[in-house]
Amino acid sequence: MVKVLPLFNNIYRMKFIQKEITLRAYNRGFHIITDPIVKNLPEIKSVDQGFLQIFIKHTSASLTINENADPTVREDFESHINLMVPENQPYYKHDYEGADDMPAHIKASLMGASLQIPVTDGRLNMGIWQGIYLCEHRNYASGRNLVLTLWGI
Amino acid sequence: MVKVLPLFNNIYRMKFIQKEITLRAYNRGFHIITDPIVKNLPEIKSVDQGFLQIFIKHTSASLTINENADPTVREDFESHINLMVPENQPYYKHDYEGADDMPAHIKASLMGASLQIPVTDGRLNMGIWQGIYLCEHRNYASGRNLVLTLWGI
Amino acid sequence: MVKVLPLFNNIYRMKFIQKEITLRAYNRGFHIITDPIVKNLPEIKSVDQGFLQIFIKHTSASLTINENADPTVREDFESHINLMVPENQPYYKHDYEGADDMPAHIKASLMGASLQIPVTDGRLNMGIWQGIYLCEHRNYASGRNLVLTLWGI
């Protein structure tokens, strides 16, 4: 369970790999993107202990981890977040990019711009029900850019 | 304040330690878990500059950092999040695991699945009022699994 | 795009730099603090691939990433979060530090206590519209303490 690798291994195997990828465009809503991320990182297999960090370079889409099984979970996320952060509120001043714009910014900060997932024995060490979500908060968005950084021993 | 260690030390002391632990079962609500985490990581003492990352392998419980003193803070968290994400909403489609299930998923993403805390001079470098919270969003849950990763120099 | 540096470089260039800074006091609301952070870290220029982690040592202020251009975005954040987490709710028990105190704790956990931003080719690798926000949730606060950690190759 605990590995403090000897000196030689530590040096030899330390890895730091950074890539930028562009996802395809997704509709507004919550979407599982575990597969396209893992497919872009065959190097995960070579990491015994480490992390994958995923950073989204946008302020109207976000990332979270949640249930990877029943698709109605993602639908309910979209329904509820639209009530928590409604459009067309009288106090919104930032409204010239459309009714979905300011709510998208707020939703993005509630969910967050990055995830960091442990890597163990060459695999993402998530729970069996966990998947990586792209949260697309705009009505019409093009593909989102992600920075993927994998590091460890 | 700034330490760029010389070559030899950097190599010799770089550490990467990963453990999985299972917490005892907690009731629904917000709970301080700083102590059980630190007790599982005596290796923190050996890290001069680094991080502890804590990752929860579940989608209906979450982690956050907040006030470690007055227990009514944790009670108020539970009261308020239950209003922000109420049960039995007519638009929930994912309802076959009970009324607390879909709200638990949404609460988990609002709080987040991981924390990363700086380690400095062999100790978690948090503010004096900060503690690590387990946010248990289900009515009846068993012990939650955490991945603890400590790394640094 | 993918760099697995050869052994010698990896050893020679691994960096781990940790600093604590105190921001000036800000009014309640959302504020861009990208500049004061970057100015305290000229060492970013020397990191080819890595991260900056920013950790706030408080439970009534928080950090997020959002739009760095139109100042009304920050005003709308403040307006909306005040509705999501209102003051003077009858169920608040933790009220002896003022009406803004318990809401500040909840807002802080919704936004989060830390950020981790990729560093690439000597610069923070954020999107062009992204900036680092300090979210000050108290009416009257003094300067907030941040731990800045920069590491990479």
PDB file of N, CA, C and O in Angstrom, chain B residues 1-4 7 10-11 14 49-51 64-67 70 72-73 75-77 79-80 83-84 110-111 116 118-120 125-127 129-130 151 153, chain C residues 11-12 14-20 43 53 55-59 84-86 91-94 96-97 101-102 105-106 108-110 113-114 116 147 149 151:
ATOM      1  N   MET B   1      11.705  31.194   3.085  1.00  0.00           N
ATOM      2  CA  MET B   1      10.379  31.041   2.494  1.00  0.00           C
ATOM      3  C   MET B   1      10.460  30.265   1.181  1.00  0.00           C
ATOM      4  O   MET B   1       9.638  29.434   0.867  1.00  0.00           O
ATOM      5  N   VAL B   2      11.459  30.601   0.355  1.00  0.00           N
ATOM      6  CA  VAL B   2      11.612  29.897  -0.922  1.00  0.00           C
ATOM      7  C   VAL B   2      12.764  28.919  -0.814  1.00  0.00           C
ATOM      8  O   VAL B   2      13.859  29.302  -0.434  1.00  0.00           O
ATOM      9  N   LYS B   3      12.482  27.687  -1.105  1.00  0.00           N
ATOM     10  CA  LYS B   3      13.547  26.689  -1.038  1.00  0.00           C
ATOM     11  C   LYS B   3      13.676  26.005  -2.390  1.00  0.00           C
ATOM     12  O   LYS B   3      12.757  25.300  -2.808  1.00  0.00           O
ATOM     13  N   VAL B   4      14.758  26.222  -3.077  1.00  0.00           N
ATOM     14  CA  VAL B   4      15.080  25.375  -4.217  1.00  0.00           C
ATOM     15  C   VAL B   4      16.254  24.531  -3.759  1.00  0.00           C
ATOM     16  O   VAL B   4      17.375  25.004  -3.674  1.00  0.00           O
ATOM     17  N   LEU B   7      20.775  19.851  -5.768  1.00  0.00           N
ATOM     18  CA  LEU B   7      20.524  18.634  -6.531  1.00  0.00           C
ATOM     19  C   LEU B   7      20.459  17.383  -5.661  1.00  0.00           C
ATOM     20  O   LEU B   7      19.498  16.629  -5.718  1.00  0.00           O
ATOM     21  N   ASN B  10      17.332  17.077  -3.433  1.00  0.00           N
ATOM     22  CA  ASN B  10      16.139  16.914  -4.235  1.00  0.00           C
ATOM     23  C   ASN B  10      15.935  15.469  -4.628  1.00  0.00           C
ATOM     24  O   ASN B  10      14.842  14.923  -4.550  1.00  0.00           O
ATOM     25  N   ILE B  11      16.993  14.848  -5.045  1.00  0.00           N
ATOM     26  CA  ILE B  11      16.908  13.456  -5.470  1.00  0.00           C
ATOM     27  C   ILE B  11      16.648  12.559  -4.265  1.00  0.00           C
ATOM     28  O   ILE B  11      15.744  11.745  -4.246  1.00  0.00           O
ATOM     29  N   MET B  14      12.937  13.179  -2.509  1.00  0.00           N
ATOM     30  CA  MET B  14      11.642  13.195  -3.198  1.00  0.00           C
ATOM     31  C   MET B  14      10.812  11.999  -2.752  1.00  0.00           C
ATOM     32  O   MET B  14      11.277  10.862  -2.769  1.00  0.00           O
ATOM     33  N   GLN B  49       8.399  20.347   2.008  1.00  0.00           N
ATOM     34  CA  GLN B  49       7.514  21.101   1.116  1.00  0.00           C
ATOM     35  C   GLN B  49       6.796  20.098   0.244  1.00  0.00           C
ATOM     36  O   GLN B  49       7.440  19.302  -0.449  1.00  0.00           O
ATOM     37  N   GLY B  50       5.481  20.144   0.227  1.00  0.00           N
ATOM     38  CA  GLY B  50       4.780  19.188  -0.598  1.00  0.00           C
ATOM     39  C   GLY B  50       3.291  19.339  -0.447  1.00  0.00           C
ATOM     40  O   GLY B  50       2.796  20.440  -0.134  1.00  0.00           O
ATOM     41  N   PHE B  51       2.571  18.234  -0.666  1.00  0.00           N
ATOM     42  CA  PHE B  51       1.115  18.256  -0.629  1.00  0.00           C
ATOM     43  C   PHE B  51       0.563  16.947  -0.082  1.00  0.00           C
ATOM     44  O   PHE B  51       1.169  15.885  -0.252  1.00  0.00           O
ATOM     45  N   THR B  64     -14.709  18.806   1.898  1.00  0.00           N
ATOM     46  CA  THR B  64     -14.478  20.240   1.833  1.00  0.00           C
ATOM     47  C   THR B  64     -13.632  20.640   3.033  1.00  0.00           C
ATOM     48  O   THR B  64     -13.359  19.828   3.926  1.00  0.00           O
ATOM     49  N   ILE B  65     -13.181  21.903   3.029  1.00  0.00           N
ATOM     50  CA  ILE B  65     -12.435  22.454   4.152  1.00  0.00           C
ATOM     51  C   ILE B  65     -13.278  23.574   4.734  1.00  0.00           C
ATOM     52  O   ILE B  65     -13.755  24.434   4.003  1.00  0.00           O
ATOM     53  N   ASN B  66     -13.494  23.550   6.051  1.00  0.00           N
ATOM     54  CA  ASN B  66     -14.195  24.663   6.671  1.00  0.00           C
ATOM     55  C   ASN B  66     -13.871  24.735   8.156  1.00  0.00           C
ATOM     56  O   ASN B  66     -12.935  24.077   8.613  1.00  0.00           O
ATOM     57  N   GLU B  67     -14.645  25.523   8.892  1.00  0.00           N
ATOM     58  CA  GLU B  67     -14.310  25.842  10.282  1.00  0.00           C
ATOM     59  C   GLU B  67     -14.279  24.617  11.172  1.00  0.00           C
ATOM     60  O   GLU B  67     -15.197  23.791  11.161  1.00  0.00           O
ATOM     61  N   ASP B  70     -16.625  25.620  16.082  1.00  0.00           N
ATOM     62  CA  ASP B  70     -18.012  25.576  16.558  1.00  0.00           C
ATOM     63  C   ASP B  70     -18.798  24.500  15.800  1.00  0.00           C
ATOM     64  O   ASP B  70     -18.972  24.579  14.585  1.00  0.00           O
ATOM     65  N   THR B  72     -21.860  24.042  15.511  1.00  0.00           N
ATOM     66  CA  THR B  72     -23.082  24.497  14.828  1.00  0.00           C
ATOM     67  C   THR B  72     -22.796  24.918  13.387  1.00  0.00           C
ATOM     68  O   THR B  72     -23.716  24.969  12.577  1.00  0.00           O
ATOM     69  N   VAL B  73     -21.544  25.203  13.069  1.00  0.00           N
ATOM     70  CA  VAL B  73     -21.231  25.479  11.653  1.00  0.00           C
ATOM     71  C   VAL B  73     -21.588  24.268  10.797  1.00  0.00           C
ATOM     72  O   VAL B  73     -22.214  24.395   9.740  1.00  0.00           O
ATOM     73  N   GLU B  75     -23.729  21.927  11.501  1.00  0.00           N
ATOM     74  CA  GLU B  75     -25.193  21.758  11.461  1.00  0.00           C
ATOM     75  C   GLU B  75     -25.832  22.714  10.454  1.00  0.00           C
ATOM     76  O   GLU B  75     -26.759  22.348   9.725  1.00  0.00           O
ATOM     77  N   ASP B  76     -25.333  23.954  10.438  1.00  0.00           N
ATOM     78  CA  ASP B  76     -25.895  24.941   9.507  1.00  0.00           C
ATOM     79  C   ASP B  76     -25.582  24.581   8.056  1.00  0.00           C
ATOM     80  O   ASP B  76     -26.395  24.848   7.157  1.00  0.00           O
ATOM     81  N   PHE B  77     -24.409  23.990   7.826  1.00  0.00           N
ATOM     82  CA  PHE B  77     -24.101  23.497   6.474  1.00  0.00           C
ATOM     83  C   PHE B  77     -25.166  22.499   6.024  1.00  0.00           C
ATOM     84  O   PHE B  77     -25.692  22.592   4.912  1.00  0.00           O
ATOM     85  N   SER B  79     -28.242  22.080   7.168  1.00  0.00           N
ATOM     86  CA  SER B  79     -29.552  22.728   6.997  1.00  0.00           C
ATOM     87  C   SER B  79     -29.617  23.456   5.658  1.00  0.00           C
ATOM     88  O   SER B  79     -30.601  23.348   4.916  1.00  0.00           O
ATOM     89  N   HIS B  80     -28.566  24.202   5.364  1.00  0.00           N
ATOM     90  CA  HIS B  80     -28.639  25.037   4.162  1.00  0.00           C
ATOM     91  C   HIS B  80     -28.541  24.213   2.879  1.00  0.00           C
ATOM     92  O   HIS B  80     -29.272  24.470   1.910  1.00  0.00           O
ATOM     93  N   LEU B  83     -31.714  22.822   1.732  1.00  0.00           N
ATOM     94  CA  LEU B  83     -32.614  23.768   1.054  1.00  0.00           C
ATOM     95  C   LEU B  83     -32.135  24.069  -0.367  1.00  0.00           C
ATOM     96  O   LEU B  83     -32.942  24.259  -1.273  1.00  0.00           O
ATOM     97  N   MET B  84     -30.823  24.123  -0.553  1.00  0.00           N
ATOM     98  CA  MET B  84     -30.293  24.393  -1.893  1.00  0.00           C
ATOM     99  C   MET B  84     -30.546  23.234  -2.844  1.00  0.00           C
ATOM    100  O   MET B  84     -30.702  23.433  -4.043  1.00  0.00           O
ATOM    101  N   LEU B 110     -21.221  19.813  -5.847  1.00  0.00           N
ATOM    102  CA  LEU B 110     -21.074  21.196  -5.361  1.00  0.00           C
ATOM    103  C   LEU B 110     -19.891  21.319  -4.395  1.00  0.00           C
ATOM    104  O   LEU B 110     -19.181  22.320  -4.402  1.00  0.00           O
ATOM    105  N   MET B 111     -19.693  20.299  -3.563  1.00  0.00           N
ATOM    106  CA  MET B 111     -18.589  20.341  -2.594  1.00  0.00           C
ATOM    107  C   MET B 111     -17.283  19.875  -3.235  1.00  0.00           C
ATOM    108  O   MET B 111     -16.248  20.498  -3.069  1.00  0.00           O
ATOM    109  N   GLN B 116      -6.639  19.319  -1.842  1.00  0.00           N
ATOM    110  CA  GLN B 116      -5.183  19.266  -1.877  1.00  0.00           C
ATOM    111  C   GLN B 116      -4.644  20.343  -0.947  1.00  0.00           C
ATOM    112  O   GLN B 116      -4.901  21.528  -1.133  1.00  0.00           O
ATOM    113  N   PRO B 118      -1.400  22.066   1.158  1.00  0.00           N
ATOM    114  CA  PRO B 118       0.055  22.166   1.211  1.00  0.00           C
ATOM    115  C   PRO B 118       0.603  21.553   2.489  1.00  0.00           C
ATOM    116  O   PRO B 118      -0.022  21.634   3.558  1.00  0.00           O
ATOM    117  N   VAL B 119       1.760  20.923   2.372  1.00  0.00           N
ATOM    118  CA  VAL B 119       2.520  20.447   3.527  1.00  0.00           C
ATOM    119  C   VAL B 119       3.781  21.300   3.616  1.00  0.00           C
ATOM    120  O   VAL B 119       4.467  21.502   2.609  1.00  0.00           O
ATOM    121  N   THR B 120       4.043  21.837   4.804  1.00  0.00           N
ATOM    122  CA  THR B 120       5.208  22.694   5.010  1.00  0.00           C
ATOM    123  C   THR B 120       5.848  22.321   6.334  1.00  0.00           C
ATOM    124  O   THR B 120       5.140  22.237   7.355  1.00  0.00           O
ATOM    125  N   ASN B 125      -0.299  22.573   6.132  1.00  0.00           N
ATOM    126  CA  ASN B 125      -0.211  24.033   6.242  1.00  0.00           C
ATOM    127  C   ASN B 125      -1.580  24.675   6.004  1.00  0.00           C
ATOM    128  O   ASN B 125      -1.788  25.416   5.040  1.00  0.00           O
ATOM    129  N   MET B 126      -2.520  24.383   6.903  1.00  0.00           N
ATOM    130  CA  MET B 126      -3.852  24.997   6.841  1.00  0.00           C
ATOM    131  C   MET B 126      -3.900  26.175   7.815  1.00  0.00           C
ATOM    132  O   MET B 126      -3.044  26.302   8.698  1.00  0.00           O
ATOM    133  N   GLY B 127      -4.906  27.014   7.662  1.00  0.00           N
ATOM    134  CA  GLY B 127      -5.160  28.053   8.652  1.00  0.00           C
ATOM    135  C   GLY B 127      -5.607  27.434   9.966  1.00  0.00           C
ATOM    136  O   GLY B 127      -6.088  26.298  10.005  1.00  0.00           O
ATOM    137  N   TRP B 129      -8.099  27.858  11.780  1.00  0.00           N
ATOM    138  CA  TRP B 129      -9.522  27.549  11.905  1.00  0.00           C
ATOM    139  C   TRP B 129      -9.993  26.531  10.875  1.00  0.00           C
ATOM    140  O   TRP B 129     -11.182  26.242  10.783  1.00  0.00           O
ATOM    141  N   GLN B 130      -9.077  26.021  10.070  1.00  0.00           N
ATOM    142  CA  GLN B 130      -9.496  25.108   9.000  1.00  0.00           C
ATOM    143  C   GLN B 130      -9.422  23.643   9.431  1.00  0.00           C
ATOM    144  O   GLN B 130      -8.453  23.218  10.059  1.00  0.00           O
ATOM    145  N   TRP B 151       3.089  13.832  -1.353  1.00  0.00           N
ATOM    146  CA  TRP B 151       4.333  13.890  -2.142  1.00  0.00           C
ATOM    147  C   TRP B 151       5.029  15.220  -1.909  1.00  0.00           C
ATOM    148  O   TRP B 151       4.408  16.184  -1.457  1.00  0.00           O
ATOM    149  N   ILE B 153       9.200  17.129  -1.099  1.00  0.00           N
ATOM    150  CA  ILE B 153      10.632  16.991  -0.854  1.00  0.00           C
ATOM    151  C   ILE B 153      10.923  17.145   0.637  1.00  0.00           C
ATOM    152  O   ILE B 153      10.095  17.642   1.376  1.00  0.00           O
TER     153      ILE B 153
ATOM    154  N   ILE C  11      16.263  15.270 -13.432  1.00  0.00           N
ATOM    155  CA  ILE C  11      16.845  15.469 -12.116  1.00  0.00           C
ATOM    156  C   ILE C  11      17.244  16.926 -11.935  1.00  0.00           C
ATOM    157  O   ILE C  11      16.904  17.576 -10.973  1.00  0.00           O
ATOM    158  N   TYR C  12      17.912  17.408 -12.928  1.00  0.00           N
ATOM    159  CA  TYR C  12      18.522  18.723 -12.795  1.00  0.00           C
ATOM    160  C   TYR C  12      17.478  19.802 -12.620  1.00  0.00           C
ATOM    161  O   TYR C  12      17.663  20.760 -11.893  1.00  0.00           O
ATOM    162  N   MET C  14      14.028  19.540 -11.757  1.00  0.00           N
ATOM    163  CA  MET C  14      12.854  19.434 -10.896  1.00  0.00           C
ATOM    164  C   MET C  14      12.857  20.552  -9.867  1.00  0.00           C
ATOM    165  O   MET C  14      13.846  20.767  -9.175  1.00  0.00           O
ATOM    166  N   LYS C  15      11.720  21.270  -9.769  1.00  0.00           N
ATOM    167  CA  LYS C  15      11.644  22.420  -8.870  1.00  0.00           C
ATOM    168  C   LYS C  15      10.448  22.267  -7.934  1.00  0.00           C
ATOM    169  O   LYS C  15       9.424  21.715  -8.313  1.00  0.00           O
ATOM    170  N   PHE C  16      10.620  22.770  -6.734  1.00  0.00           N
ATOM    171  CA  PHE C  16       9.541  22.769  -5.751  1.00  0.00           C
ATOM    172  C   PHE C  16       9.704  24.035  -4.928  1.00  0.00           C
ATOM    173  O   PHE C  16      10.646  24.139  -4.149  1.00  0.00           O
ATOM    174  N   ILE C  17       8.832  24.991  -5.136  1.00  0.00           N
ATOM    175  CA  ILE C  17       8.978  26.299  -4.504  1.00  0.00           C
ATOM    176  C   ILE C  17       7.678  26.656  -3.792  1.00  0.00           C
ATOM    177  O   ILE C  17       6.607  26.613  -4.393  1.00  0.00           O
ATOM    178  N   GLN C  18       7.780  26.972  -2.523  1.00  0.00           N
ATOM    179  CA  GLN C  18       6.582  27.280  -1.742  1.00  0.00           C
ATOM    180  C   GLN C  18       6.758  28.626  -1.042  1.00  0.00           C
ATOM    181  O   GLN C  18       7.796  28.872  -0.426  1.00  0.00           O
ATOM    182  N   LYS C  19       5.734  29.491  -1.153  1.00  0.00           N
ATOM    183  CA  LYS C  19       5.771  30.816  -0.536  1.00  0.00           C
ATOM    184  C   LYS C  19       4.433  31.098   0.126  1.00  0.00           C
ATOM    185  O   LYS C  19       3.400  30.661  -0.365  1.00  0.00           O
ATOM    186  N   GLU C  20       4.470  31.878   1.191  1.00  0.00           N
ATOM    187  CA  GLU C  20       3.221  32.416   1.728  1.00  0.00           C
ATOM    188  C   GLU C  20       3.184  33.915   1.495  1.00  0.00           C
ATOM    189  O   GLU C  20       4.162  34.608   1.750  1.00  0.00           O
ATOM    190  N   GLU C  43       9.585  32.921 -10.525  1.00  0.00           N
ATOM    191  CA  GLU C  43      10.125  31.584 -10.837  1.00  0.00           C
ATOM    192  C   GLU C  43       9.269  30.827 -11.849  1.00  0.00           C
ATOM    193  O   GLU C  43       9.717  29.808 -12.395  1.00  0.00           O
ATOM    194  N   GLN C  53      -0.122  25.823  -7.475  1.00  0.00           N
ATOM    195  CA  GLN C  53      -1.271  25.614  -6.600  1.00  0.00           C
ATOM    196  C   GLN C  53      -1.409  26.798  -5.670  1.00  0.00           C
ATOM    197  O   GLN C  53      -0.395  27.303  -5.139  1.00  0.00           O
ATOM    198  N   PHE C  55      -3.546  28.107  -2.308  1.00  0.00           N
ATOM    199  CA  PHE C  55      -4.375  27.621  -1.197  1.00  0.00           C
ATOM    200  C   PHE C  55      -4.669  28.788  -0.261  1.00  0.00           C
ATOM    201  O   PHE C  55      -3.743  29.477   0.168  1.00  0.00           O
ATOM    202  N   ILE C  56      -5.916  29.019   0.063  1.00  0.00           N
ATOM    203  CA  ILE C  56      -6.292  30.106   0.972  1.00  0.00           C
ATOM    204  C   ILE C  56      -6.500  29.542   2.372  1.00  0.00           C
ATOM    205  O   ILE C  56      -7.196  28.541   2.549  1.00  0.00           O
ATOM    206  N   LYS C  57      -5.858  30.177   3.365  1.00  0.00           N
ATOM    207  CA  LYS C  57      -5.853  29.639   4.730  1.00  0.00           C
ATOM    208  C   LYS C  57      -7.004  30.188   5.565  1.00  0.00           C
ATOM    209  O   LYS C  57      -6.830  30.510   6.740  1.00  0.00           O
ATOM    210  N   HIS C  58      -8.188  30.322   4.974  1.00  0.00           N
ATOM    211  CA  HIS C  58      -9.332  30.924   5.649  1.00  0.00           C
ATOM    212  C   HIS C  58     -10.602  30.161   5.287  1.00  0.00           C
ATOM    213  O   HIS C  58     -10.632  29.468   4.276  1.00  0.00           O
ATOM    214  N   THR C  59     -11.628  30.341   6.129  1.00  0.00           N
ATOM    215  CA  THR C  59     -12.885  29.632   5.892  1.00  0.00           C
ATOM    216  C   THR C  59     -14.047  30.573   5.574  1.00  0.00           C
ATOM    217  O   THR C  59     -15.192  30.126   5.487  1.00  0.00           O
ATOM    218  N   MET C  84     -28.310  32.760  -3.310  1.00  0.00           N
ATOM    219  CA  MET C  84     -28.166  31.313  -3.089  1.00  0.00           C
ATOM    220  C   MET C  84     -27.901  30.999  -1.623  1.00  0.00           C
ATOM    221  O   MET C  84     -28.277  29.934  -1.132  1.00  0.00           O
ATOM    222  N   VAL C  85     -27.186  31.907  -0.948  1.00  0.00           N
ATOM    223  CA  VAL C  85     -26.813  31.695   0.452  1.00  0.00           C
ATOM    224  C   VAL C  85     -27.157  32.968   1.224  1.00  0.00           C
ATOM    225  O   VAL C  85     -26.298  33.789   1.541  1.00  0.00           O
ATOM    226  N   PRO C  86     -28.434  33.153   1.546  1.00  0.00           N
ATOM    227  CA  PRO C  86     -28.869  34.414   2.161  1.00  0.00           C
ATOM    228  C   PRO C  86     -28.474  34.510   3.636  1.00  0.00           C
ATOM    229  O   PRO C  86     -28.230  33.502   4.302  1.00  0.00           O
ATOM    230  N   TYR C  91     -32.826  29.076  10.364  1.00  0.00           N
ATOM    231  CA  TYR C  91     -32.193  27.819  10.777  1.00  0.00           C
ATOM    232  C   TYR C  91     -30.711  27.980  11.091  1.00  0.00           C
ATOM    233  O   TYR C  91     -30.070  27.015  11.500  1.00  0.00           O
ATOM    234  N   TYR C  92     -30.130  29.143  10.899  1.00  0.00           N
ATOM    235  CA  TYR C  92     -28.713  29.326  11.255  1.00  0.00           C
ATOM    236  C   TYR C  92     -28.563  29.338  12.779  1.00  0.00           C
ATOM    237  O   TYR C  92     -29.173  30.160  13.463  1.00  0.00           O
ATOM    238  N   LYS C  93     -27.686  28.488  13.288  1.00  0.00           N
ATOM    239  CA  LYS C  93     -27.372  28.495  14.720  1.00  0.00           C
ATOM    240  C   LYS C  93     -26.075  29.252  15.005  1.00  0.00           C
ATOM    241  O   LYS C  93     -25.871  29.739  16.106  1.00  0.00           O
ATOM    242  N   HIS C  94     -25.194  29.275  14.011  1.00  0.00           N
ATOM    243  CA  HIS C  94     -23.876  29.917  14.185  1.00  0.00           C
ATOM    244  C   HIS C  94     -24.015  31.384  13.749  1.00  0.00           C
ATOM    245  O   HIS C  94     -23.746  31.741  12.607  1.00  0.00           O
ATOM    246  N   TYR C  96     -23.218  34.284  16.058  1.00  0.00           N
ATOM    247  CA  TYR C  96     -22.694  35.288  16.992  1.00  0.00           C
ATOM    248  C   TYR C  96     -21.572  36.133  16.405  1.00  0.00           C
ATOM    249  O   TYR C  96     -21.161  37.110  17.013  1.00  0.00           O
ATOM    250  N   GLU C  97     -21.080  35.783  15.205  1.00  0.00           N
ATOM    251  CA  GLU C  97     -20.044  36.628  14.590  1.00  0.00           C
ATOM    252  C   GLU C  97     -20.636  37.565  13.529  1.00  0.00           C
ATOM    253  O   GLU C  97     -19.900  38.141  12.734  1.00  0.00           O
ATOM    254  N   ASP C 101     -21.481  35.964   8.626  1.00  0.00           N
ATOM    255  CA  ASP C 101     -20.480  34.947   8.961  1.00  0.00           C
ATOM    256  C   ASP C 101     -20.833  33.553   8.460  1.00  0.00           C
ATOM    257  O   ASP C 101     -20.072  32.929   7.723  1.00  0.00           O
ATOM    258  N   MET C 102     -21.990  33.024   8.870  1.00  0.00           N
ATOM    259  CA  MET C 102     -22.329  31.662   8.432  1.00  0.00           C
ATOM    260  C   MET C 102     -22.486  31.588   6.912  1.00  0.00           C
ATOM    261  O   MET C 102     -21.956  30.649   6.286  1.00  0.00           O
ATOM    262  N   HIS C 105     -19.089  31.098   5.393  1.00  0.00           N
ATOM    263  CA  HIS C 105     -18.554  29.732   5.448  1.00  0.00           C
ATOM    264  C   HIS C 105     -19.118  28.866   4.311  1.00  0.00           C
ATOM    265  O   HIS C 105     -18.394  28.119   3.658  1.00  0.00           O
ATOM    266  N   ILE C 106     -20.422  28.967   4.103  1.00  0.00           N
ATOM    267  CA  ILE C 106     -21.046  28.129   3.067  1.00  0.00           C
ATOM    268  C   ILE C 106     -20.563  28.536   1.677  1.00  0.00           C
ATOM    269  O   ILE C 106     -20.212  27.693   0.847  1.00  0.00           O
ATOM    270  N   ALA C 108     -17.786  29.879   0.949  1.00  0.00           N
ATOM    271  CA  ALA C 108     -16.384  29.470   0.797  1.00  0.00           C
ATOM    272  C   ALA C 108     -16.283  28.021   0.337  1.00  0.00           C
ATOM    273  O   ALA C 108     -15.459  27.682  -0.520  1.00  0.00           O
ATOM    274  N   SER C 109     -17.125  27.145   0.888  1.00  0.00           N
ATOM    275  CA  SER C 109     -17.062  25.736   0.466  1.00  0.00           C
ATOM    276  C   SER C 109     -17.655  25.527  -0.925  1.00  0.00           C
ATOM    277  O   SER C 109     -17.236  24.615  -1.643  1.00  0.00           O
ATOM    278  N   LEU C 110     -18.619  26.347  -1.319  1.00  0.00           N
ATOM    279  CA  LEU C 110     -19.155  26.215  -2.676  1.00  0.00           C
ATOM    280  C   LEU C 110     -18.103  26.581  -3.722  1.00  0.00           C
ATOM    281  O   LEU C 110     -18.038  25.967  -4.788  1.00  0.00           O
ATOM    282  N   ALA C 113     -11.309  26.140  -1.578  1.00  0.00           N
ATOM    283  CA  ALA C 113     -10.163  26.733  -0.883  1.00  0.00           C
ATOM    284  C   ALA C 113      -8.874  26.703  -1.694  1.00  0.00           C
ATOM    285  O   ALA C 113      -7.868  27.260  -1.269  1.00  0.00           O
ATOM    286  N   SER C 114      -8.881  26.057  -2.857  1.00  0.00           N
ATOM    287  CA  SER C 114      -7.629  26.002  -3.615  1.00  0.00           C
ATOM    288  C   SER C 114      -7.872  25.920  -5.106  1.00  0.00           C
ATOM    289  O   SER C 114      -8.950  25.528  -5.561  1.00  0.00           O
ATOM    290  N   GLN C 116      -5.557  24.866  -8.824  1.00  0.00           N
ATOM    291  CA  GLN C 116      -4.303  24.342  -9.364  1.00  0.00           C
ATOM    292  C   GLN C 116      -4.299  24.574 -10.865  1.00  0.00           C
ATOM    293  O   GLN C 116      -5.159  24.071 -11.588  1.00  0.00           O
ATOM    294  N   VAL C 147      -1.034  30.275   0.438  1.00  0.00           N
ATOM    295  CA  VAL C 147       0.165  29.480   0.207  1.00  0.00           C
ATOM    296  C   VAL C 147       0.253  29.241  -1.297  1.00  0.00           C
ATOM    297  O   VAL C 147      -0.681  28.718  -1.907  1.00  0.00           O
ATOM    298  N   THR C 149       2.354  27.329  -4.221  1.00  0.00           N
ATOM    299  CA  THR C 149       3.341  26.280  -4.462  1.00  0.00           C
ATOM    300  C   THR C 149       3.484  26.071  -5.957  1.00  0.00           C
ATOM    301  O   THR C 149       2.497  25.841  -6.662  1.00  0.00           O
ATOM    302  N   TRP C 151       5.583  23.841  -8.795  1.00  0.00           N
ATOM    303  CA  TRP C 151       6.498  22.711  -8.967  1.00  0.00           C
ATOM    304  C   TRP C 151       6.411  22.185 -10.396  1.00  0.00           C
ATOM    305  O   TRP C 151       5.434  22.425 -11.087  1.00  0.00           O
TER     306      TRP C 151
END
